[in-house]
JSON list of C-alpha atoms in Angstrom, two decimals:
[
{"chain": "Z", "resi": 1, "resn": "UNK", "atom": "CA", "xyz": [29.46, -21.33, 54.82]},
{"chain": "Z", "resi": 2, "resn": "UNK", "atom": "CA", "xyz": [29.31, -20.15, 51.21]},
{"chain": "Z", "resi": 3, "resn": "UNK", "atom": "CA", "xyz": [28.70, -16.50, 50.48]},
{"chain": "Z", "resi": 4, "resn": "UNK", "atom": "CA", "xyz": [28.25, -14.33, 47.43]},
{"chain": "Z", "resi": 5, "resn": "UNK", "atom": "CA", "xyz": [27.67, -10.65, 46.77]},
{"chain": "Z", "resi": 6, "resn": "UNK", "atom": "CA", "xyz": [25.64, -9.58, 43.76]},
{"chain": "Z", "resi": 7, "resn": "UNK", "atom": "CA", "xyz": [22.90, -7.37, 42.50]},
{"chain": "Z", "resi": 8, "resn": "UNK", "atom": "CA", "xyz": [19.33, -8.52, 42.37]},
{"chain": "Z", "resi": 9, "resn": "UNK", "atom": "CA", "xyz": [15.88, -7.22, 41.63]},
{"chain": "Z", "resi": 10, "resn": "UNK", "atom": "CA", "xyz": [12.93, -7.41, 43.99]},
{"chain": "Z", "resi": 11, "resn": "UNK", "atom": "CA", "xyz": [9.64, -7.79, 42.12]},
{"chain": "Z", "resi": 12, "resn": "UNK", "atom": "CA", "xyz": [6.22, -7.22, 43.67]},
{"chain": "Z", "resi": 13, "resn": "UNK", "atom": "CA", "xyz": [3.60, -9.21, 41.76]},
{"chain": "Z", "resi": 14, "resn": "UNK", "atom": "CA", "xyz": [-0.11, -8.46, 42.10]},
{"chain": "Z", "resi": 15, "resn": "UNK", "atom": "CA", "xyz": [-0.89, -11.71, 40.26]},
{"chain": "Z", "resi": 16, "resn": "UNK", "atom": "CA", "xyz": [0.87, -14.07, 37.86]},
{"chain": "Z", "resi": 17, "resn": "UNK", "atom": "CA", "xyz": [0.77, -11.58, 34.99]},
{"chain": "Z", "resi": 18, "resn": "UNK", "atom": "CA", "xyz": [1.06, -8.16, 36.68]},
{"chain": "Z", "resi": 19, "resn": "UNK", "atom": "CA", "xyz": [4.29, -6.96, 38.24]},
{"chain": "Z", "resi": 20, "resn": "UNK", "atom": "CA", "xyz": [3.50, -3.67, 40.00]},
{"chain": "Z", "resi": 21, "resn": "UNK", "atom": "CA", "xyz": [7.04, -2.64, 40.81]},
{"chain": "Z", "resi": 22, "resn": "UNK", "atom": "CA", "xyz": [10.70, -3.67, 40.66]},
{"chain": "Z", "resi": 23, "resn": "UNK", "atom": "CA", "xyz": [13.52, -2.48, 42.91]},
{"chain": "Z", "resi": 24, "resn": "UNK", "atom": "CA", "xyz": [17.22, -3.05, 42.22]},
{"chain": "Z", "resi": 25, "resn": "UNK", "atom": "CA", "xyz": [19.16, -4.11, 45.30]},
{"chain": "Z", "resi": 26, "resn": "UNK", "atom": "CA", "xyz": [22.72, -4.91, 46.26]},
{"chain": "Z", "resi": 27, "resn": "UNK", "atom": "CA", "xyz": [22.57, -8.24, 48.07]},
{"chain": "Z", "resi": 28, "resn": "UNK", "atom": "CA", "xyz": [24.80, -10.51, 50.12]},
{"chain": "Z", "resi": 29, "resn": "UNK", "atom": "CA", "xyz": [23.66, -14.12, 50.38]},
{"chain": "Z", "resi": 30, "resn": "UNK", "atom": "CA", "xyz": [25.12, -16.70, 52.78]},
{"chain": "Z", "resi": 31, "resn": "UNK", "atom": "CA", "xyz": [24.36, -20.40, 52.53]},
{"chain": "Z", "resi": 32, "resn": "UNK", "atom": "CA", "xyz": [25.02, -22.67, 55.50]},
{"chain": "Z", "resi": 33, "resn": "UNK", "atom": "CA", "xyz": [26.10, -26.32, 55.48]},
{"chain": "Z", "resi": 34, "resn": "UNK", "atom": "CA", "xyz": [22.51, -27.61, 55.21]},
{"chain": "Z", "resi": 35, "resn": "UNK", "atom": "CA", "xyz": [21.63, -25.35, 52.30]},
{"chain": "Z", "resi": 36, "resn": "UNK", "atom": "CA", "xyz": [19.58, -22.76, 54.16]},
{"chain": "Z", "resi": 37, "resn": "UNK", "atom": "CA", "xyz": [20.30, -19.25, 53.01]},
{"chain": "Z", "resi": 38, "resn": "UNK", "atom": "CA", "xyz": [20.15, -15.82, 54.58]},
{"chain": "Z", "resi": 39, "resn": "UNK", "atom": "CA", "xyz": [20.35, -12.55, 52.70]},
{"chain": "Z", "resi": 40, "resn": "UNK", "atom": "CA", "xyz": [20.78, -8.89, 53.48]},
{"chain": "Z", "resi": 41, "resn": "UNK", "atom": "CA", "xyz": [20.86, -5.98, 51.14]},
{"chain": "Z", "resi": 42, "resn": "UNK", "atom": "CA", "xyz": [20.15, -2.36, 50.39]},
{"chain": "Z", "resi": 43, "resn": "UNK", "atom": "CA", "xyz": [18.44, -0.52, 47.57]},
{"chain": "Z", "resi": 44, "resn": "UNK", "atom": "CA", "xyz": [21.03, -0.10, 44.81]},
{"chain": "Z", "resi": 45, "resn": "UNK", "atom": "CA", "xyz": [19.88, 3.48, 44.28]},
{"chain": "Z", "resi": 46, "resn": "UNK", "atom": "CA", "xyz": [18.31, 5.85, 46.78]},
{"chain": "Z", "resi": 47, "resn": "UNK", "atom": "CA", "xyz": [14.54, 5.91, 46.36]},
{"chain": "Z", "resi": 48, "resn": "UNK", "atom": "CA", "xyz": [13.05, 9.26, 45.40]},
{"chain": "Z", "resi": 49, "resn": "UNK", "atom": "CA", "xyz": [9.91, 10.47, 47.17]},
{"chain": "Z", "resi": 50, "resn": "UNK", "atom": "CA", "xyz": [7.51, 8.75, 44.77]},
{"chain": "Z", "resi": 51, "resn": "UNK", "atom": "CA", "xyz": [9.45, 5.49, 44.81]},
{"chain": "Z", "resi": 52, "resn": "UNK", "atom": "CA", "xyz": [9.64, 5.57, 48.62]},
{"chain": "Z", "resi": 53, "resn": "UNK", "atom": "CA", "xyz": [5.88, 6.08, 48.88]},
{"chain": "Z", "resi": 54, "resn": "UNK", "atom": "CA", "xyz": [5.32, 3.13, 46.52]},
{"chain": "Z", "resi": 55, "resn": "UNK", "atom": "CA", "xyz": [7.79, 0.95, 48.45]},
{"chain": "Z", "resi": 56, "resn": "UNK", "atom": "CA", "xyz": [6.19, 1.78, 51.79]},
{"chain": "Z", "resi": 57, "resn": "UNK", "atom": "CA", "xyz": [2.72, 1.12, 50.37]},
{"chain": "Z", "resi": 58, "resn": "UNK", "atom": "CA", "xyz": [3.68, -2.29, 48.97]},
{"chain": "Z", "resi": 59, "resn": "UNK", "atom": "CA", "xyz": [5.52, -3.26, 52.15]},
{"chain": "Z", "resi": 60, "resn": "UNK", "atom": "CA", "xyz": [2.40, -2.39, 54.17]},
{"chain": "Z", "resi": 61, "resn": "UNK", "atom": "CA", "xyz": [0.11, -4.38, 51.87]},
{"chain": "Z", "resi": 62, "resn": "UNK", "atom": "CA", "xyz": [2.32, -7.47, 51.80]},
{"chain": "Z", "resi": 63, "resn": "UNK", "atom": "CA", "xyz": [6.11, -7.65, 52.23]},
{"chain": "Z", "resi": 64, "resn": "UNK", "atom": "CA", "xyz": [6.47, -10.67, 49.93]},
{"chain": "Z", "resi": 65, "resn": "UNK", "atom": "CA", "xyz": [8.49, -10.24, 46.75]},
{"chain": "Z", "resi": 66, "resn": "UNK", "atom": "CA", "xyz": [10.19, -12.51, 44.29]},
{"chain": "Z", "resi": 67, "resn": "UNK", "atom": "CA", "xyz": [13.86, -11.98, 43.66]},
{"chain": "Z", "resi": 68, "resn": "UNK", "atom": "CA", "xyz": [15.62, -12.17, 40.31]},
{"chain": "Z", "resi": 69, "resn": "UNK", "atom": "CA", "xyz": [19.37, -12.31, 39.86]},
{"chain": "Z", "resi": 70, "resn": "UNK", "atom": "CA", "xyz": [21.37, -11.11, 36.83]},
{"chain": "Z", "resi": 71, "resn": "UNK", "atom": "CA", "xyz": [20.44, -13.06, 33.73]},
{"chain": "Z", "resi": 72, "resn": "UNK", "atom": "CA", "xyz": [16.95, -13.94, 34.99]},
{"chain": "Z", "resi": 73, "resn": "UNK", "atom": "CA", "xyz": [13.95, -12.41, 33.26]},
{"chain": "Z", "resi": 74, "resn": "UNK", "atom": "CA", "xyz": [11.65, -13.07, 36.17]},
{"chain": "Z", "resi": 75, "resn": "UNK", "atom": "CA", "xyz": [12.15, -13.69, 39.86]},
{"chain": "Z", "resi": 76, "resn": "UNK", "atom": "CA", "xyz": [11.88, -17.27, 40.95]},
{"chain": "Z", "resi": 77, "resn": "UNK", "atom": "CA", "xyz": [12.60, -17.22, 44.67]},
{"chain": "Z", "resi": 78, "resn": "UNK", "atom": "CA", "xyz": [9.86, -15.97, 46.96]},
{"chain": "Z", "resi": 79, "resn": "UNK", "atom": "CA", "xyz": [11.13, -13.85, 49.85]},
{"chain": "Z", "resi": 80, "resn": "UNK", "atom": "CA", "xyz": [9.74, -11.91, 52.77]},
{"chain": "Z", "resi": 81, "resn": "UNK", "atom": "CA", "xyz": [11.44, -8.54, 53.14]},
{"chain": "Z", "resi": 82, "resn": "UNK", "atom": "CA", "xyz": [11.98, -6.64, 56.38]},
{"chain": "Z", "resi": 83, "resn": "UNK", "atom": "CA", "xyz": [13.50, -3.17, 56.27]},
{"chain": "Z", "resi": 84, "resn": "UNK", "atom": "CA", "xyz": [15.43, -1.84, 59.26]},
{"chain": "Z", "resi": 85, "resn": "UNK", "atom": "CA", "xyz": [15.47, 1.83, 60.18]},
{"chain": "Z", "resi": 86, "resn": "UNK", "atom": "CA", "xyz": [18.94, 2.19, 58.64]},
{"chain": "Z", "resi": 87, "resn": "UNK", "atom": "CA", "xyz": [17.66, 0.91, 55.28]},
{"chain": "Z", "resi": 88, "resn": "UNK", "atom": "CA", "xyz": [19.12, -2.60, 55.56]},
{"chain": "Z", "resi": 89, "resn": "UNK", "atom": "CA", "xyz": [16.87, -5.20, 53.96]},
{"chain": "Z", "resi": 90, "resn": "UNK", "atom": "CA", "xyz": [16.67, -8.71, 55.39]},
{"chain": "Z", "resi": 91, "resn": "UNK", "atom": "CA", "xyz": [15.33, -11.31, 52.98]},
{"chain": "Z", "resi": 92, "resn": "UNK", "atom": "CA", "xyz": [14.00, -14.64, 54.16]},
{"chain": "Z", "resi": 93, "resn": "UNK", "atom": "CA", "xyz": [13.01, -17.39, 51.75]},
{"chain": "Z", "resi": 94, "resn": "UNK", "atom": "CA", "xyz": [9.30, -18.11, 51.87]},
{"chain": "Z", "resi": 95, "resn": "UNK", "atom": "CA", "xyz": [8.41, -21.75, 52.16]},
{"chain": "Z", "resi": 96, "resn": "UNK", "atom": "CA", "xyz": [5.01, -22.74, 50.85]},
{"chain": "Z", "resi": 97, "resn": "UNK", "atom": "CA", "xyz": [3.25, -22.99, 54.21]},
{"chain": "Z", "resi": 98, "resn": "UNK", "atom": "CA", "xyz": [4.51, -19.51, 55.20]},
{"chain": "Z", "resi": 99, "resn": "UNK", "atom": "CA", "xyz": [3.14, -17.72, 52.16]},
{"chain": "Z", "resi": 100, "resn": "UNK", "atom": "CA", "xyz": [0.55, -15.04, 52.65]},
{"chain": "Z", "resi": 101, "resn": "UNK", "atom": "CA", "xyz": [-2.81, -16.35, 51.49]},
{"chain": "Z", "resi": 102, "resn": "UNK", "atom": "CA", "xyz": [-3.19, -13.70, 48.78]},
{"chain": "Z", "resi": 103, "resn": "UNK", "atom": "CA", "xyz": [0.37, -13.92, 47.44]},
{"chain": "Z", "resi": 104, "resn": "UNK", "atom": "CA", "xyz": [1.43, -16.32, 44.74]},
{"chain": "Z", "resi": 105, "resn": "UNK", "atom": "CA", "xyz": [5.02, -16.50, 43.49]},
{"chain": "Z", "resi": 106, "resn": "UNK", "atom": "CA", "xyz": [5.47, -16.28, 39.76]}
]
């Protein structure tokens, strides 16, 4: 299994031209022998009260983000984010049939 640790940026897009928010994360990605990947992470910086309210609001509306890695101007991988009580983020790649009806990756 291949694994890498990096920083990334979660982007929440309202539509193809409007990114409502971006969150820097520290991320660990593992790729198994058949190419399926799993990722966990944490916010790179603690969210202040306003940022936390925005995060919680967006997560409640739709927990789908795109993720961008260093050197990318715009996220290209669609992910579903789940946040555990301890702040750990689990990211799962969104395949086309799993996408929320109102969410379109950019």
